[in-house]
Short mmCIF file of C-alpha atoms and ligand atoms in Angstrom, two decimals:
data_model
loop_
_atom_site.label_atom_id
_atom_site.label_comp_id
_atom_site.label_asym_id
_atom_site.label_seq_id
_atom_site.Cartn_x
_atom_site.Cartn_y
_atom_site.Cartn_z
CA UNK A 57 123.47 22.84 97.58
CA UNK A 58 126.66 22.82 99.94
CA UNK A 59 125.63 22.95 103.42
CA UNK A 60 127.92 22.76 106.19
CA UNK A 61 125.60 21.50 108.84
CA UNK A 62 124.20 18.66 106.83
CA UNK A 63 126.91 15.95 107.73
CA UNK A 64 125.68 12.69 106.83
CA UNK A 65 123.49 11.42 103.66
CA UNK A 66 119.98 11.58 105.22
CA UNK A 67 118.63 9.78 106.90
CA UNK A 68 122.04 8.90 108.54
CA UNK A 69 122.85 5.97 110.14
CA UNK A 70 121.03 6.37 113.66
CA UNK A 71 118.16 7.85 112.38
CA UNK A 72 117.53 5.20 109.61
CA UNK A 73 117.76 2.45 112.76
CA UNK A 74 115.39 4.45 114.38
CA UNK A 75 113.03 4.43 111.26
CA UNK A 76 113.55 0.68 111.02
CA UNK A 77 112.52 -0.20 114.94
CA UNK A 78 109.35 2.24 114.58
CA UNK A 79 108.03 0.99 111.36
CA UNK A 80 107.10 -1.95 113.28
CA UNK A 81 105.55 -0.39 116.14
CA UNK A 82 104.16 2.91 115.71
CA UNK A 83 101.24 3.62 113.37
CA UNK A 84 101.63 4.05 109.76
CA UNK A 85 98.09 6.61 110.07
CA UNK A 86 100.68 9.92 110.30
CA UNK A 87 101.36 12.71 107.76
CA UNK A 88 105.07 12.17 107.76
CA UNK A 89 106.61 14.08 104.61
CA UNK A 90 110.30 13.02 105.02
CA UNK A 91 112.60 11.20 107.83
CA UNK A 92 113.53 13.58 110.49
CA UNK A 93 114.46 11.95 113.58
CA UNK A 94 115.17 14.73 116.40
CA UNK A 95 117.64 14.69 119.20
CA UNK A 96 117.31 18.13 120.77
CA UNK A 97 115.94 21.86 119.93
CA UNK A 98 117.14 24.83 120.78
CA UNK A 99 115.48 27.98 119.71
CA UNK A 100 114.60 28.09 115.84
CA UNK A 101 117.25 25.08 115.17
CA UNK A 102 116.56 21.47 115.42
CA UNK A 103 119.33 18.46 115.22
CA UNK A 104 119.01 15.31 114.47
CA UNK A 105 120.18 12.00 115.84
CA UNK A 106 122.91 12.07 113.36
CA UNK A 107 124.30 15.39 114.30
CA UNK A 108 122.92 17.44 111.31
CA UNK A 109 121.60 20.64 111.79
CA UNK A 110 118.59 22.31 110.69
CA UNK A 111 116.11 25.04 110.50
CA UNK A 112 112.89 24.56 111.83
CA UNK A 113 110.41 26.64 109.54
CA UNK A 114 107.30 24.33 111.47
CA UNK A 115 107.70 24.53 114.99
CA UNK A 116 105.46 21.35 115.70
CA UNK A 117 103.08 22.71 113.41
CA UNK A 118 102.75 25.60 114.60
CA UNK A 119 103.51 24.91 118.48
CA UNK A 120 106.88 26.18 119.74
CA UNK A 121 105.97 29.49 119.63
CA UNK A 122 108.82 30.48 122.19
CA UNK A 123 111.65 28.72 120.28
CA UNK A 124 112.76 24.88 121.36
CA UNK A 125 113.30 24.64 124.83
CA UNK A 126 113.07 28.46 125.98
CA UNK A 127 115.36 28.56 129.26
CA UNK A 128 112.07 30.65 131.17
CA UNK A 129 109.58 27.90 129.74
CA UNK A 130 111.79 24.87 131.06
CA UNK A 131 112.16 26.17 134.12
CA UNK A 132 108.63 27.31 134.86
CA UNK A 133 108.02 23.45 133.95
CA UNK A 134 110.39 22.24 136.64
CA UNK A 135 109.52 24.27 139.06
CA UNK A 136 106.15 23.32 139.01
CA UNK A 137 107.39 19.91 138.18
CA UNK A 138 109.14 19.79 141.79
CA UNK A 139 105.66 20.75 143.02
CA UNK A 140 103.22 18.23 141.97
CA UNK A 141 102.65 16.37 138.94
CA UNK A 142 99.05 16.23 138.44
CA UNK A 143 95.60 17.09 140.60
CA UNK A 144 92.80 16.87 137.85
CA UNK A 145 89.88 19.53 137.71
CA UNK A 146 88.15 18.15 140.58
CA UNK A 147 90.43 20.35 142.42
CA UNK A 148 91.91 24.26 142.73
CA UNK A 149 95.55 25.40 142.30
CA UNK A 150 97.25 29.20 141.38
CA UNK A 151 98.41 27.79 138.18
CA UNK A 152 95.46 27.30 136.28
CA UNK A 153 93.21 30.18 138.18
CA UNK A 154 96.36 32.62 137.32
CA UNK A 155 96.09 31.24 133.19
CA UNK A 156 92.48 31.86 133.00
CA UNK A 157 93.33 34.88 134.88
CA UNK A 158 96.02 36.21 132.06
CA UNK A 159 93.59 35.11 128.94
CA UNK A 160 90.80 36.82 130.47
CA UNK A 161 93.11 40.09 130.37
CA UNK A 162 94.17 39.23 126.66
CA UNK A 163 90.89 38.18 124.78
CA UNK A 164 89.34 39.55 122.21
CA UNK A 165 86.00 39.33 123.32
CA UNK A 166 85.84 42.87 125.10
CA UNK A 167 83.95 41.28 127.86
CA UNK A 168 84.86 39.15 130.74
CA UNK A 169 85.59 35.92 129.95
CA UNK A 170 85.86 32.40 131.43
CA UNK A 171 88.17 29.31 130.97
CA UNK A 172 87.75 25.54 130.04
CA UNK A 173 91.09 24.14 130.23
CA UNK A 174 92.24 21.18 127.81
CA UNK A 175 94.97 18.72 126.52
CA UNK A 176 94.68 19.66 122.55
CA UNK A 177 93.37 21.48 119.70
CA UNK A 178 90.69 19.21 119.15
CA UNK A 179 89.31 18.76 122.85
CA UNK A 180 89.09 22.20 122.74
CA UNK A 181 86.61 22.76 119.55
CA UNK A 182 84.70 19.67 121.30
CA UNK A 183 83.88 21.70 124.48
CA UNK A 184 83.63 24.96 121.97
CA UNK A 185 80.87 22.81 120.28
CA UNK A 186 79.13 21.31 123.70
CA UNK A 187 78.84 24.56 124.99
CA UNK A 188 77.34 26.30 122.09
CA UNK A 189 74.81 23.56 121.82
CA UNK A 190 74.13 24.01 125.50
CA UNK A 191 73.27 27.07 125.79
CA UNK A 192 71.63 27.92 122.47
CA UNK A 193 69.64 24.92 122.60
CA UNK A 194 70.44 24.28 118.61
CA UNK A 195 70.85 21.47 117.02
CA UNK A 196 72.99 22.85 113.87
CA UNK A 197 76.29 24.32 112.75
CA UNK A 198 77.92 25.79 110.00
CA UNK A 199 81.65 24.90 109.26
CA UNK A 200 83.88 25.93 105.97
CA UNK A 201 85.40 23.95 103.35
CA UNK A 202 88.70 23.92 103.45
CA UNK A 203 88.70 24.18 107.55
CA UNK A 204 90.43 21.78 109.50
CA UNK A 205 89.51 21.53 113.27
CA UNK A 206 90.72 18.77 114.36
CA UNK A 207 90.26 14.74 114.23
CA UNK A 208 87.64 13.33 116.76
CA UNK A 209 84.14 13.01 115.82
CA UNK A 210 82.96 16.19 116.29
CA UNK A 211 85.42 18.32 115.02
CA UNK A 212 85.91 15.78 112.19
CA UNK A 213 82.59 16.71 111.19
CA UNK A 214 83.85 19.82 110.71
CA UNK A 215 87.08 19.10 108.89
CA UNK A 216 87.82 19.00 105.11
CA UNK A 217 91.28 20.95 104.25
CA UNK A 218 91.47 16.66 103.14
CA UNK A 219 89.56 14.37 102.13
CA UNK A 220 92.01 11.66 103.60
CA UNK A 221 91.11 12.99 106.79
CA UNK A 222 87.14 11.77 106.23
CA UNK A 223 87.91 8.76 104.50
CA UNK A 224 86.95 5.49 106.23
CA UNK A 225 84.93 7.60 109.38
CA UNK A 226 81.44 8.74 108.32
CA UNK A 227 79.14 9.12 109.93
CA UNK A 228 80.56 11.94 112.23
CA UNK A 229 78.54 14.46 113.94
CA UNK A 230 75.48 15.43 112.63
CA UNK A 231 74.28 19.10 111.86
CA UNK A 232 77.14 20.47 110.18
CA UNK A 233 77.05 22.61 106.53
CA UNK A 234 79.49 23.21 104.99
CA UNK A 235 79.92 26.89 102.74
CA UNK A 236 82.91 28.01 101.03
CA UNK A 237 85.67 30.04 103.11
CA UNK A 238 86.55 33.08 101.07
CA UNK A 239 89.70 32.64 98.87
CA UNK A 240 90.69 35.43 97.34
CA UNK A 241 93.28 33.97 94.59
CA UNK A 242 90.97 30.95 93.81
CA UNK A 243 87.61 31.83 94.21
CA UNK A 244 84.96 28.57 94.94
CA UNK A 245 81.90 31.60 94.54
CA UNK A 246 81.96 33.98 91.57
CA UNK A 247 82.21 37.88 92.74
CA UNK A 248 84.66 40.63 92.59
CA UNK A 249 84.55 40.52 96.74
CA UNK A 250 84.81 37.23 97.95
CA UNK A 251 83.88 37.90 101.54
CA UNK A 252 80.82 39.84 100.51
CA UNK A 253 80.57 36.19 97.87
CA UNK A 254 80.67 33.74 101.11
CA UNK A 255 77.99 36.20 103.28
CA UNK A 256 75.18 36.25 100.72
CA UNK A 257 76.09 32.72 100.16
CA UNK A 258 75.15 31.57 103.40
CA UNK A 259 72.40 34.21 104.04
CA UNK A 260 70.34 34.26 100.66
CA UNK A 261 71.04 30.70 99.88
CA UNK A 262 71.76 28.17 102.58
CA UNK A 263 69.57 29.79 105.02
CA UNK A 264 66.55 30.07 102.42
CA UNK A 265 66.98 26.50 101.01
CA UNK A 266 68.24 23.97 103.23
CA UNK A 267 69.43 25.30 107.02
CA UNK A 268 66.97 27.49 109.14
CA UNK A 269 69.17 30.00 110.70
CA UNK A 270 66.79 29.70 114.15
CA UNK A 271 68.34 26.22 114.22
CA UNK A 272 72.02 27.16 113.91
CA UNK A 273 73.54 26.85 117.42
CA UNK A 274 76.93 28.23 116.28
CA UNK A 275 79.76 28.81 112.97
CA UNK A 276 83.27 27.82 113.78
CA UNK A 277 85.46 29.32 111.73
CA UNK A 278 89.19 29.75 111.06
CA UNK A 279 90.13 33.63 111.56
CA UNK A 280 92.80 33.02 108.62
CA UNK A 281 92.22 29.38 106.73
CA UNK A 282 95.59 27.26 107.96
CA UNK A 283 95.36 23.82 107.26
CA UNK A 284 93.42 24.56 104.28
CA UNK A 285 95.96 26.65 102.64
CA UNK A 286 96.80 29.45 104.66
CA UNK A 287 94.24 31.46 103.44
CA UNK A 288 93.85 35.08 104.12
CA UNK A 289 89.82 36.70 104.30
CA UNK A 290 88.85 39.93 102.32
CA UNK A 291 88.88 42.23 105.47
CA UNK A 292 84.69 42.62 105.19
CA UNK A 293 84.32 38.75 106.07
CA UNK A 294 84.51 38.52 109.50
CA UNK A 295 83.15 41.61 110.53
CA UNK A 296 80.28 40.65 107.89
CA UNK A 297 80.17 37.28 109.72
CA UNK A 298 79.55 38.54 113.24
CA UNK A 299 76.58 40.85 112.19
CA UNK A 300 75.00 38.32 110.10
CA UNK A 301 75.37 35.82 113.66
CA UNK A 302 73.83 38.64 115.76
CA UNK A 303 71.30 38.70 113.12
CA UNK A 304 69.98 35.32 113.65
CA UNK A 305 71.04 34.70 117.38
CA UNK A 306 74.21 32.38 116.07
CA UNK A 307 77.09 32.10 117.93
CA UNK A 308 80.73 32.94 116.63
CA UNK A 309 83.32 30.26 117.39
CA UNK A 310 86.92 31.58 116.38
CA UNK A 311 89.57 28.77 116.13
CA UNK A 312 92.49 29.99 116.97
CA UNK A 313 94.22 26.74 117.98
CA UNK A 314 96.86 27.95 114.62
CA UNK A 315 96.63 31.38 114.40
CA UNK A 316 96.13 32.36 118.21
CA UNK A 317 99.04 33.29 120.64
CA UNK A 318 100.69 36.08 118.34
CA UNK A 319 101.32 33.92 115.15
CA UNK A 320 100.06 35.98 112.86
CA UNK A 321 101.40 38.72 114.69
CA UNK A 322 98.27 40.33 117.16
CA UNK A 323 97.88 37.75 119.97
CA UNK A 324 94.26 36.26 118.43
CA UNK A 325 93.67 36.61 114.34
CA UNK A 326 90.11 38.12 114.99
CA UNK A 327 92.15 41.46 116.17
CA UNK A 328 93.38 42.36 112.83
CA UNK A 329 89.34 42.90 111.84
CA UNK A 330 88.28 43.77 115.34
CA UNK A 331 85.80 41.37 115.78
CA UNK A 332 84.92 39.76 118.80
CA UNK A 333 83.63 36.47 119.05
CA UNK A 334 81.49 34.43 121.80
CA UNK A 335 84.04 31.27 122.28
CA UNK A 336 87.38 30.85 121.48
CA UNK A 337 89.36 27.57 120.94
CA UNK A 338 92.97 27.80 121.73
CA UNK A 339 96.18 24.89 121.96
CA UNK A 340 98.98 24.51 120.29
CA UNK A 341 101.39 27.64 120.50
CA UNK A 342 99.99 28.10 123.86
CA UNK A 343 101.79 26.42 125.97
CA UNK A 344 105.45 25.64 123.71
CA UNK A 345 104.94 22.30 123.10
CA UNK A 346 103.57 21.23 126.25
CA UNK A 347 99.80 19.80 125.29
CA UNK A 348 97.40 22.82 126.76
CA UNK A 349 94.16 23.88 125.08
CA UNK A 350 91.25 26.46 126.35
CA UNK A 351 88.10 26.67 125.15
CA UNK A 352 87.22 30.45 126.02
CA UNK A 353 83.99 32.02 126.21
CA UNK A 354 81.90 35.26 127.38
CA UNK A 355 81.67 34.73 131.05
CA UNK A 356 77.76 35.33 130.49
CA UNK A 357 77.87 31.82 127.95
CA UNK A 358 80.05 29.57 129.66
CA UNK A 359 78.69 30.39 133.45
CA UNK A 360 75.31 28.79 132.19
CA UNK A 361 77.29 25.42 132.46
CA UNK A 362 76.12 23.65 135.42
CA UNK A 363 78.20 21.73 137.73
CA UNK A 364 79.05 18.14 135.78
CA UNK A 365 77.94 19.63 132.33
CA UNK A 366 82.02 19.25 131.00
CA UNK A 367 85.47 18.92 132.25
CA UNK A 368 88.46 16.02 132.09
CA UNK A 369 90.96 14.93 133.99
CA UNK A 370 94.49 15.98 132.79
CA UNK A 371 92.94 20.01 131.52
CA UNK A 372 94.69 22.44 133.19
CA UNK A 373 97.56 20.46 134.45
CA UNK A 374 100.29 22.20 136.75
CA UNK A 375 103.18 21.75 134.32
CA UNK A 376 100.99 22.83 131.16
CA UNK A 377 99.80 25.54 132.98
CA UNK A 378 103.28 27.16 134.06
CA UNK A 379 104.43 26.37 130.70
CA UNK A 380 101.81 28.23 129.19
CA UNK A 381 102.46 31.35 131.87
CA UNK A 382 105.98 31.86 130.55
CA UNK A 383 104.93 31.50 127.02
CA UNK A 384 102.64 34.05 127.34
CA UNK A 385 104.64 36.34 129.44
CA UNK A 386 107.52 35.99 126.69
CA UNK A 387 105.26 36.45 123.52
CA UNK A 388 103.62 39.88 125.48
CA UNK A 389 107.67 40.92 126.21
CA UNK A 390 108.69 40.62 123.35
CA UNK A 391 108.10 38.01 120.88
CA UNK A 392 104.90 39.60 119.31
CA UNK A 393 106.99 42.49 118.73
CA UNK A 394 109.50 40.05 117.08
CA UNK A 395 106.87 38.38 114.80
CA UNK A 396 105.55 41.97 113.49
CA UNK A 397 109.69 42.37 112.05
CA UNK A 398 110.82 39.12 111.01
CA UNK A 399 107.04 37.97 109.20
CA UNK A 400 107.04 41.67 106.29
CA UNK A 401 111.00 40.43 105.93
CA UNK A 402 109.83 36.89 105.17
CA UNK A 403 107.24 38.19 103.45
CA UNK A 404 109.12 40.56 100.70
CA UNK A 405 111.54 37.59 100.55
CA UNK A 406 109.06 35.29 99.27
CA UNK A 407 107.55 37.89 96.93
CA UNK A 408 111.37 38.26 96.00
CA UNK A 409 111.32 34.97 94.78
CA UNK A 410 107.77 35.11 93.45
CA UNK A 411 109.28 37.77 90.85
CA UNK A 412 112.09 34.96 90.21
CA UNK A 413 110.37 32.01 89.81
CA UNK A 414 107.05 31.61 87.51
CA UNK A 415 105.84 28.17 89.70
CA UNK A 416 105.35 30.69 92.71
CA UNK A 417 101.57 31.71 92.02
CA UNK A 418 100.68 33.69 95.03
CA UNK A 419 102.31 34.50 98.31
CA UNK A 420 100.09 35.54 101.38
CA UNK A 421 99.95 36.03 104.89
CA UNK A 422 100.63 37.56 108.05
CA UNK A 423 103.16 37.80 111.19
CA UNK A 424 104.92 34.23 110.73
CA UNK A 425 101.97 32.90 108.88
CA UNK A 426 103.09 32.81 105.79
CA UNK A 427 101.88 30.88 102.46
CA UNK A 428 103.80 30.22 99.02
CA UNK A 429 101.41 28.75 96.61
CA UNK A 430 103.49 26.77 94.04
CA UNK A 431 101.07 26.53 90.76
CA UNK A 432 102.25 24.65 87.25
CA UNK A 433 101.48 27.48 85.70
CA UNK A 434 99.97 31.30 86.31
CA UNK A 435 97.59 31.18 84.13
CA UNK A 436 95.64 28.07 84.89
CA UNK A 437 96.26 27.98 88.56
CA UNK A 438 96.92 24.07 88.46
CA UNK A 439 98.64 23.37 91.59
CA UNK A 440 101.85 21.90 91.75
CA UNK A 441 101.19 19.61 93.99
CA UNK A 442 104.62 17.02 92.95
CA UNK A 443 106.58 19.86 92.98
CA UNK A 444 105.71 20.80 96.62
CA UNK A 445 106.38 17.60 97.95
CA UNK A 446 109.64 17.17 96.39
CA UNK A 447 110.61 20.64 97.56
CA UNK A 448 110.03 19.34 100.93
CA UNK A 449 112.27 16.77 100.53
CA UNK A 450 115.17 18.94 99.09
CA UNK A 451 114.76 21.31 101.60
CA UNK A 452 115.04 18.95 104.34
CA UNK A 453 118.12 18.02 102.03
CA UNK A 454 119.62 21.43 102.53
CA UNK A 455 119.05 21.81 106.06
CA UNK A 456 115.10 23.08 106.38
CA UNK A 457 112.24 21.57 107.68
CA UNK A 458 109.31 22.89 105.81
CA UNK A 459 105.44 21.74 106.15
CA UNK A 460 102.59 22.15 102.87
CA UNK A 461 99.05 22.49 103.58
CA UNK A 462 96.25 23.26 101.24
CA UNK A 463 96.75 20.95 97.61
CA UNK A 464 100.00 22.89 96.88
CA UNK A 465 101.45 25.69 99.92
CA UNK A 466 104.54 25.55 101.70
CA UNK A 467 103.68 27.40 104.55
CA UNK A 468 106.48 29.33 106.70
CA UNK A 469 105.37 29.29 110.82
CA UNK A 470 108.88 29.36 112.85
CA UNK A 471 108.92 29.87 116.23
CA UNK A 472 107.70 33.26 117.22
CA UNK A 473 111.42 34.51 118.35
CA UNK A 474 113.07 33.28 115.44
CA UNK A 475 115.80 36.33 114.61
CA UNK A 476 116.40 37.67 111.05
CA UNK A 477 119.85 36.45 110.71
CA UNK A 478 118.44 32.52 110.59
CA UNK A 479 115.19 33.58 108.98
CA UNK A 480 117.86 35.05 105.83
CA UNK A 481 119.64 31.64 106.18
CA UNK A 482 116.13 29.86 105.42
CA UNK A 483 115.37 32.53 102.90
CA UNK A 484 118.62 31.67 101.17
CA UNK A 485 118.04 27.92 101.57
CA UNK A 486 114.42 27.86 100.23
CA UNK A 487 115.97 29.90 96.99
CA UNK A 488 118.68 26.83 96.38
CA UNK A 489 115.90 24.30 97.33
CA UNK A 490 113.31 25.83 94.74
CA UNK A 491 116.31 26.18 91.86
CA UNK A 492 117.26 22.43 92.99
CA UNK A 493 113.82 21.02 92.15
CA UNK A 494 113.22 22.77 88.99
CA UNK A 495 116.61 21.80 87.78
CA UNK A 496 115.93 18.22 88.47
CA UNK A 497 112.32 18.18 87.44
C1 PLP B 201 92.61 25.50 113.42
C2 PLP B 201 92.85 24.18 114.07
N1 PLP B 201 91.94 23.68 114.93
C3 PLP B 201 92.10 22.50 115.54
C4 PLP B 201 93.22 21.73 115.30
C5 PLP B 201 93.36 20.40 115.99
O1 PLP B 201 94.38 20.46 116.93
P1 PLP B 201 94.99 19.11 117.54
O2 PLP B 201 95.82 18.49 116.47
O3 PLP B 201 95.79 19.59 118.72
O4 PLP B 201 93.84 18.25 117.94
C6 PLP B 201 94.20 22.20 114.41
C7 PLP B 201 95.39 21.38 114.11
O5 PLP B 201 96.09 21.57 113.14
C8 PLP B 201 94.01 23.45 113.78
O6 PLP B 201 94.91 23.93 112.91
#
């Protein structure tokens, strides 16, 4: 494909130095697809040190929800930049009492709620975890295949959208089973209704055989599967889910560190099913791209914590917090509105080129959470997992940076104000990109 804002062969010639120096210093441990070496962002474009211009279809995984750089976010971060730099949680300021403020107007739980402010996605499913344990008093959790949560030892014990991500670290936490998360186009249970599937799963079968609900302090689950495959519950899950926790005296964890903040177009995931949960993790689109996680919970959980019983040093920091402020106020304006127009155009686009190309198997999703799942054929379902990663790289090619998750999705998260002229552009570069890799397969 002929693209004008690809000027160089790739990786050009400063971002291949680049490459070179970091090889030797910076760990080879991360999941880097192909060699994009950024200078500056601006919205829902990205260029590189080389002066080639591109899409960004993965804002930070799923971060920049307000577009690279938003003019309001930088300059909510230098205000409170000129202010002071740091104070830790030992100590007040309007910043982070104003945040916890706003998210106890916006959360789903339909109750007050209360704040725990942290630096990432993980740190917050940590302090989701602590606090469950805390004030249940139970020892044991449920988690899904397929989930990911994050990387440090709790939350690890959670994770498996990879078994990469295990490898080499056992033993994590303790207390964790694992059941199936409901997938509707490749079903791990047998059923018709795979939500109703994954309920008398854990009800009739775990919790007669091997896990005593009375010792279950808490399921954390994913609201829509991300890293896992973008995965979209049957509508009766998570309602099901939060009856059969009030049942037994469980507590609901929603992580929405990927699908909170509007992304898959309500503000939290659990909205689209109406279902309110006890504790909520939050981080990544929250604050832009500046690191800011909450763990939120029913004011009646979290104010059993006693003074001491968790907190850290950078949560809640002034810049994070400001950031997060304008992100918030610009995704309520206007950009949730934007994500519930631009994801159904992204979305008949991709079923668009579902009816074009047989090695699109499914396409799913909501808001600007979208997933393509690329299969070697329709009838067995094999995933095409080569083909996905060499789509990556001929995308990046052509001028689009592109993520996968699950064994074979390309999943489509741009920044939440992304406008429908660029999203065509991507549409239109995917189509080349996908007609590129079959040609050369
Ligand atoms: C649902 C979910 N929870 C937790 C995490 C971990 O976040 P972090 O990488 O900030 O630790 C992620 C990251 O992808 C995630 O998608």
């Amino acid at each position: 494909m002929h693209t004008p804002h690809i000027r160089t062969s790739l990786p050009g010639p400063r971002a291949q130095a680049l490459l070179a120096r970091d090889r030797d210093v910076t760990t080879p441990s991360y999941p880097r697809d192909y060699p994009f070496v950024i200078d500056h962002g601006k919205g829902a474009e990205v260029w590189d040190v080389d002066g080639n211009r591109f899409i960004d279809f993965t804002a930070g995984i799923a971060v920049t929800s307000t577009g690279h750089s938003h003019p309001q976010v930088v300059a909510a971060i230098q205000a409170a930049a000129e202010k002071f730099l740091h104070i830790s949680s030992d100590y007040w300021h309007e910043g982070q009492t104003r945040l916890a403020e706003v998210i106890n107007r916006l959360a789903p739980m339909k109750e007050p709620v209360m704040s725990l402010f942290t630096n990432s996605g993980t740190e917050s499913v940590e302090g989701a975890l602590k606090l469950a344990r805390y004030v249940t008093g139970r020892p044991r959790f449920i988690g899904f295949l397929g989930g990911f949560h994050g990387r440090s030892m709790g939350s690890l014990a959670f994770t498996s959208s990879k078994y990469t991500q295990q490898a080499g670290f056992f033993p994590t936490m303790p207390g964790v089973t694992h059941i199936p998360y409901p997938n509707v186009y490749r079903p791990l249970l047998a059923g018709a209704d795979q939500g109703e599937a994954v309920l008398r799963y854990l009800e009739d079968v775990l919790f007669q055989s091997n896990v005593p609900p009375g010792e279950v302090a808490a399921v954390l689950v994913e609201p829509l599967q991300g890293e896992g495959g973008y995965l979209t519950p049957p509508d009766n899950f998570l309602p099901g889910l939060r009856k059969l926790c009030d049942k037994y005296g469980i507590l609901m964890i929603a992580d929405e560190v990927q699908t909170g903040i509007a992304r898959t177009g309500k503000m939290f995931a659990v909205e689209h099913w109406d279902v309110a949960p006890d504790i909520m993790t939050l981080a990544k689109g929250l604050g832009s791209g500046l690191p800011i996680g909450l763990v939120v919970a029913k004011k009646r959980i979290m104010e059993q914590w006693k003074r001491g019983a968790h907190g850290n040093t950078f949560g809640g920091n002034p810049l994070c917090c400001a950031a997060a402020l304008a992100t918030l106020e610009l995704v309520e304006k206007e950009y949730l509105a934007n994500v519930n127009v631009v994801g159904p155009m992204l979305i008949e686009a991709m079923e668009k080129l579902m009816a074009k190309y047989q090695i699109i198997g499914d396409v799913r999703g909501k808001g600007l959470w979208i997933g393509i799942e690329f299969v070697e054929d329709r009838a067995s379902k094999k995933p095409a997992r080569a083909f996905v990663d060499k789509l990556l790289h001929t995308a990046f090619h052509n001028g689009l940076l592109l993520l996968s998750c699950g064994a074979s999705t390309l999943r489509l998260m741009p920044p939440l104000m992304i406008d429908s002229a660029i999203a065509a552009e991507a549409v239109a570069i995917l189509d080349a990109s996908i007609a590129e890799t079959l040609a050369a397969a």
